[in-house]
Coordinates of C-alpha atoms in Angstrom, one line a residue:
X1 CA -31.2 -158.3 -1.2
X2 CA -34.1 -159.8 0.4
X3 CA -35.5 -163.1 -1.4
X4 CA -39.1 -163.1 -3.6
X5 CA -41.0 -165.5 0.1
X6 CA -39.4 -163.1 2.4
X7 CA -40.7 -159.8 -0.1
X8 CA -44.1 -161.3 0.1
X9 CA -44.1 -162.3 3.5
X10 CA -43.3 -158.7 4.7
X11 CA -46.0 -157.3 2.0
X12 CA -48.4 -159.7 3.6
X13 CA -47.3 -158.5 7.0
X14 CA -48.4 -154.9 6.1
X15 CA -51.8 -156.0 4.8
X16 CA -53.0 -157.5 7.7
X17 CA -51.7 -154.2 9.8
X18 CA -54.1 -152.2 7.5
X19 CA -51.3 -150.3 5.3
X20 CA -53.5 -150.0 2.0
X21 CA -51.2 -147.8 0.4
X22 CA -47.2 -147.2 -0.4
X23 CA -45.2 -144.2 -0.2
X24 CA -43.4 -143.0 -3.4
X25 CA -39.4 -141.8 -3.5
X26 CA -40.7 -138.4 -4.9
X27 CA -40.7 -135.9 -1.8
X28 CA -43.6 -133.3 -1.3
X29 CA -43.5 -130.3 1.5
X30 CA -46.5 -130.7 3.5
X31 CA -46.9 -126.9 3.5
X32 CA -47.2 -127.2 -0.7
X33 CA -49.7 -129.7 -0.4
X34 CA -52.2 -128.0 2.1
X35 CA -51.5 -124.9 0.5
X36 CA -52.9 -126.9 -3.0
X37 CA -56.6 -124.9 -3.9
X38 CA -59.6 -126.4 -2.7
X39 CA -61.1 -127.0 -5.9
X40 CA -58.8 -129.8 -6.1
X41 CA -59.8 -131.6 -3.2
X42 CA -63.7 -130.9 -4.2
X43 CA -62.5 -133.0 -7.6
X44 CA -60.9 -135.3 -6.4
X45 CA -64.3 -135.5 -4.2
X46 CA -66.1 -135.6 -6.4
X47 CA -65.1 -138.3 -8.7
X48 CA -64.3 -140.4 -6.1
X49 CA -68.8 -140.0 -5.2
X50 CA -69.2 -140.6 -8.6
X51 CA -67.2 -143.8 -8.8
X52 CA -69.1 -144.8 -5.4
X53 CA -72.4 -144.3 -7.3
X54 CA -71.7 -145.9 -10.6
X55 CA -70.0 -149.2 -8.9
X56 CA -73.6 -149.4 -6.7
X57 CA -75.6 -148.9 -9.5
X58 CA -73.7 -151.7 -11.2
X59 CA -74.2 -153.8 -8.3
X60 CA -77.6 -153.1 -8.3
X61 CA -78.1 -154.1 -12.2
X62 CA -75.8 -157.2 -11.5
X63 CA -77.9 -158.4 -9.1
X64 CA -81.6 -158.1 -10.9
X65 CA -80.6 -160.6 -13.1
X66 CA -79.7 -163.2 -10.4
X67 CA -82.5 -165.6 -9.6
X68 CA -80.5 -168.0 -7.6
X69 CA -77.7 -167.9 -4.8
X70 CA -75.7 -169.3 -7.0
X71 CA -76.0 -167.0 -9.8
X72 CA -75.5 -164.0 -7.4
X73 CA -73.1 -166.0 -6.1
X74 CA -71.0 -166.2 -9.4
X75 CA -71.9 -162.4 -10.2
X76 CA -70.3 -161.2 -6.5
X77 CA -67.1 -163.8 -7.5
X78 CA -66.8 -161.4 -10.8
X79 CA -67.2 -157.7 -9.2
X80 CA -64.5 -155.9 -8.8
X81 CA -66.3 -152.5 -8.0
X82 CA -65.5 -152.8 -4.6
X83 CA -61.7 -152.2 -3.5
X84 CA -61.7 -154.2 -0.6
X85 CA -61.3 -157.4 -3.0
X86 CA -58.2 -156.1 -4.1
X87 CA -56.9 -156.6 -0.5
X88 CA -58.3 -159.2 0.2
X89 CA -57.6 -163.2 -0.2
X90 CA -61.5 -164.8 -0.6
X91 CA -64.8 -163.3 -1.3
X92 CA -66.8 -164.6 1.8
X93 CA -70.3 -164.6 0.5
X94 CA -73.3 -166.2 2.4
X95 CA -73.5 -169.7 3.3
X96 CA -76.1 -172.2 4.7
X97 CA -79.8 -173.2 4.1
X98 CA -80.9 -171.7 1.1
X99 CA -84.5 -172.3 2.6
X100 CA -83.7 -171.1 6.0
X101 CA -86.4 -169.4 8.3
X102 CA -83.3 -167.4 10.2
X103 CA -80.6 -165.3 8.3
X104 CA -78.0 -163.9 10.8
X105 CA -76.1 -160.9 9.2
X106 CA -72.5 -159.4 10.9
X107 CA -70.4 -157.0 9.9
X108 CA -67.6 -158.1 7.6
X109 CA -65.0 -161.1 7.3
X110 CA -62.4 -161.1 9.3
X111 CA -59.0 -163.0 9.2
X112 CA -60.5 -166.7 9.4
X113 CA -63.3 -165.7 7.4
X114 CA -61.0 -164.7 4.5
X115 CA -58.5 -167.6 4.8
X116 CA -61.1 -170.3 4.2
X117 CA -63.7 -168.0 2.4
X118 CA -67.0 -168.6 4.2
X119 CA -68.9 -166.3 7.0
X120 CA -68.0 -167.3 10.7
X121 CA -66.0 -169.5 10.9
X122 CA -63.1 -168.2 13.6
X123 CA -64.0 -167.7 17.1
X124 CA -67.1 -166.0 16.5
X125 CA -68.1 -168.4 14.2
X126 CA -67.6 -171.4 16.7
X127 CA -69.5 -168.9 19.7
X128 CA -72.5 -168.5 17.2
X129 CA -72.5 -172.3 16.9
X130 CA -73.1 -173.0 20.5
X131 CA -75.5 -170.3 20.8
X132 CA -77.6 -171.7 18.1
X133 CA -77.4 -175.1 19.9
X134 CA -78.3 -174.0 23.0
X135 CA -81.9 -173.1 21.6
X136 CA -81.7 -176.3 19.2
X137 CA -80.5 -175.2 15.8
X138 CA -77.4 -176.1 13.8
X139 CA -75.4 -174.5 11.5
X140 CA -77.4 -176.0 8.6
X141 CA -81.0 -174.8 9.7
X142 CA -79.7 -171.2 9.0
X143 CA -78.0 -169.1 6.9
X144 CA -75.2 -166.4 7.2
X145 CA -74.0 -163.5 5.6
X146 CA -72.1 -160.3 5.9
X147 CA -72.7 -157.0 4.7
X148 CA -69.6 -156.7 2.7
X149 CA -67.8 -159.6 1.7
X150 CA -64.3 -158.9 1.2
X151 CA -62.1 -158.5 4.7
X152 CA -61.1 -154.6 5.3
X153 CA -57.5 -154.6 6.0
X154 CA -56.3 -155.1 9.3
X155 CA -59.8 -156.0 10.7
X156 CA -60.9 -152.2 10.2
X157 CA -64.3 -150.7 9.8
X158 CA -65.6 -150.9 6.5
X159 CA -66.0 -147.7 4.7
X160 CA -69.6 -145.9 4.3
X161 CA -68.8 -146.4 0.7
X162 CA -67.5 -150.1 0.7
X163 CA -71.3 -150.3 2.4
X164 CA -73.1 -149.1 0.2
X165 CA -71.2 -150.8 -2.8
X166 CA -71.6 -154.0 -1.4
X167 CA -75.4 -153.6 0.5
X168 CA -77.2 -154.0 -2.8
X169 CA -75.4 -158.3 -3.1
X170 CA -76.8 -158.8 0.7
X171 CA -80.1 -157.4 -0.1
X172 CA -80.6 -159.4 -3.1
X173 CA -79.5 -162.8 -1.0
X174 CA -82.1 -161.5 1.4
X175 CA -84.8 -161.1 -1.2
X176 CA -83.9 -165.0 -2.5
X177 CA -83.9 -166.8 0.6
X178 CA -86.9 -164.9 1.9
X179 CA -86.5 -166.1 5.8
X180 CA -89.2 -165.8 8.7
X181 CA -86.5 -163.5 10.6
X182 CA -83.7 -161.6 10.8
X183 CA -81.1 -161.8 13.2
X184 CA -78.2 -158.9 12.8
X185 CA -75.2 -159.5 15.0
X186 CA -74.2 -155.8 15.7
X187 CA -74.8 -152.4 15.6
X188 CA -73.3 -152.1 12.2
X189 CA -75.0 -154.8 10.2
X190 CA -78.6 -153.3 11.8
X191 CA -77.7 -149.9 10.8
X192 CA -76.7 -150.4 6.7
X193 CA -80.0 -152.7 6.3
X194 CA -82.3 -150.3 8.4
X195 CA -80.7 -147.0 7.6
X196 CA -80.6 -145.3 11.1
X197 CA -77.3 -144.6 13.6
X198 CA -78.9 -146.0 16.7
X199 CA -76.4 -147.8 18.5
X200 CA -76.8 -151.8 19.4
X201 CA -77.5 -151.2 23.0
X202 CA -80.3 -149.1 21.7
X203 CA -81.8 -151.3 18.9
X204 CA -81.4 -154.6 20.8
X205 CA -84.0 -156.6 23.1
X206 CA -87.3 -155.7 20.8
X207 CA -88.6 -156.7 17.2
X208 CA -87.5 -154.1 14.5
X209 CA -88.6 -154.2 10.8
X210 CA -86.9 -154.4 8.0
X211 CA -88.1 -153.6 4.7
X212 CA -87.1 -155.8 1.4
X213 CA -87.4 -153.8 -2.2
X214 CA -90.4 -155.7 -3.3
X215 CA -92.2 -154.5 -0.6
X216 CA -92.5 -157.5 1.9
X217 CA -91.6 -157.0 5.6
X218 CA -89.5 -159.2 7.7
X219 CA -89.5 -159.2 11.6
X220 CA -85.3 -158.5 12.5
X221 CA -83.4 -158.5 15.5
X222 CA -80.5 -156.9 16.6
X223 CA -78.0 -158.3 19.0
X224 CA -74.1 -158.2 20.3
X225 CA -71.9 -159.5 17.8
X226 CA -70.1 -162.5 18.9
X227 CA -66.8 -161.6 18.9
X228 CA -68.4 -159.0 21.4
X229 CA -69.2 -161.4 23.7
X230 CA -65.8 -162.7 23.9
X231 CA -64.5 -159.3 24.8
X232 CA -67.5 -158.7 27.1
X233 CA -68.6 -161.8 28.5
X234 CA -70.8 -160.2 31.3
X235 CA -73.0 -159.2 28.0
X236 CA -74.2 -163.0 27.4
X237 CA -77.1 -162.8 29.7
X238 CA -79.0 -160.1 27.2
X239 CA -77.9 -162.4 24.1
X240 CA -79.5 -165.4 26.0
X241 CA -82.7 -163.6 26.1
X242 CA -82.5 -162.5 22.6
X243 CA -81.7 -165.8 21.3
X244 CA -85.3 -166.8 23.6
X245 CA -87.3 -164.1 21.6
X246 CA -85.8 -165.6 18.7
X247 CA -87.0 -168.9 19.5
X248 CA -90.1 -167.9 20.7
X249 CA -90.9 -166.1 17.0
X250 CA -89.9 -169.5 15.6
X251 CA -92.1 -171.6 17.5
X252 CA -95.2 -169.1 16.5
X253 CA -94.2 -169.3 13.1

């Protein structure tokens, strides 16, 4: 019999490959269950819309009452409407300057991110650094966020649903620090806050718009995702001259 470390070990193991569910010792004929009516599937449909719904319009109640990071902060460490925390070892929410004139937004945490709890800090994180150097900003000028802040196993895509459970905590963070500019690093990140299915290559290399709830209007910017670039470095040449528009908006601010 295997011991409790190596149990947990192997259970770890399955996590990070993206197994998010176990299989049962009862056996079921495939033919039974896609012979099962389609009402039960609309149900089971159904509810699980429902339960999308109520755990965003919780989010959305939890985070009206937050008038400081750090009380949304403390409300986001106490959700549990979004399953991805389940899976997940740290809830990764924003971090840096609180009175920042840039917010850069990605995607998600990913492995790094989860193991010490705070947005880019991996590869990408250390790539995002230099970039920000190179057009003489640190770390601590900006801020940095994610649009869900609990890792998706295995480094997958998160969900339309874990999206739009989590959007309302980033929006709110947005709405607090109130920057000069946006900056969101990918596709994905561009698409939940501005509600369209362009693609990056599409969005990037021009000013976009991006609409808070209280009615204010925030020049944003999309561009490759760092951990893009290391994939694709013949892509750094159009970040470089994104980063310049960004620094060009900052100097006419």
């Amino acid at each position: 019999m295997e011991s409790l470390s190596e149990i947990k070990s192997l259970l770890e193991w399955y996590v990070l490959s993206g197994v998010d569910q176990t299989c049962g010792d009862e056996c079921y004929r495939v033919q039974n269950i896609l012979q099962q009516p389609a009402s039960l599937l609309r149900q089971a449909t159904t509810s699980l819309s429902q339960n999308v719904i109520a755990s965003k319009q919780n989010a959305r109640d939890l985070c009206a009452k937050a008038t400081t990071l750090s009380e949304l902060k403390q409300i986001v460490d106490s959700f549990d409407g979004c399953a991805l925390k389940l899976t997940a070892k740290s809830t990764v929410f924003g971090d840096g300057n609180e009175h920042a004139k840039i917010m850069f937004i990605g995607e998600a945490p990913g492995a790094d991110e989860d193991r010490i709890g705070l947005p880019f800090v991996g590869r990408s994180g250390r790539l995002l650094e230099k970039m920000l150097s190179a057009i003489g900003l640190k770390r601590a000028d900006v801020y940095i966020a994610n649009v869900v802040m609990w890792r998706p196993p295995g480094n997958r895509t998160p969900t339309d649903a874990e999206v739009a459970v989590c959007l309302p905590f980033l929006k709110r963070q947005i709405e607090l620090i109130n920057p000069k500019m946006i900056v969101f690093l990918g596709g994905s990140a561009a698409n939940a806050l501005l509600d369209n299915t362009d693609s990056i290559s599409r969005l990037r290399g021009r000013w976009l718009e991006y609409q808070t709830s209280l009615n204010t209007s925030i020049p944003a910017l999309a561009t490759f995702h760092p951990a893009y670039l290391l994939r694709n470095c013949s892509q750094k040449a159009k970040v470089w001259s994104d980063f310049l528009r960004i620094l060009k908006k900052l100097k006419e601010n």
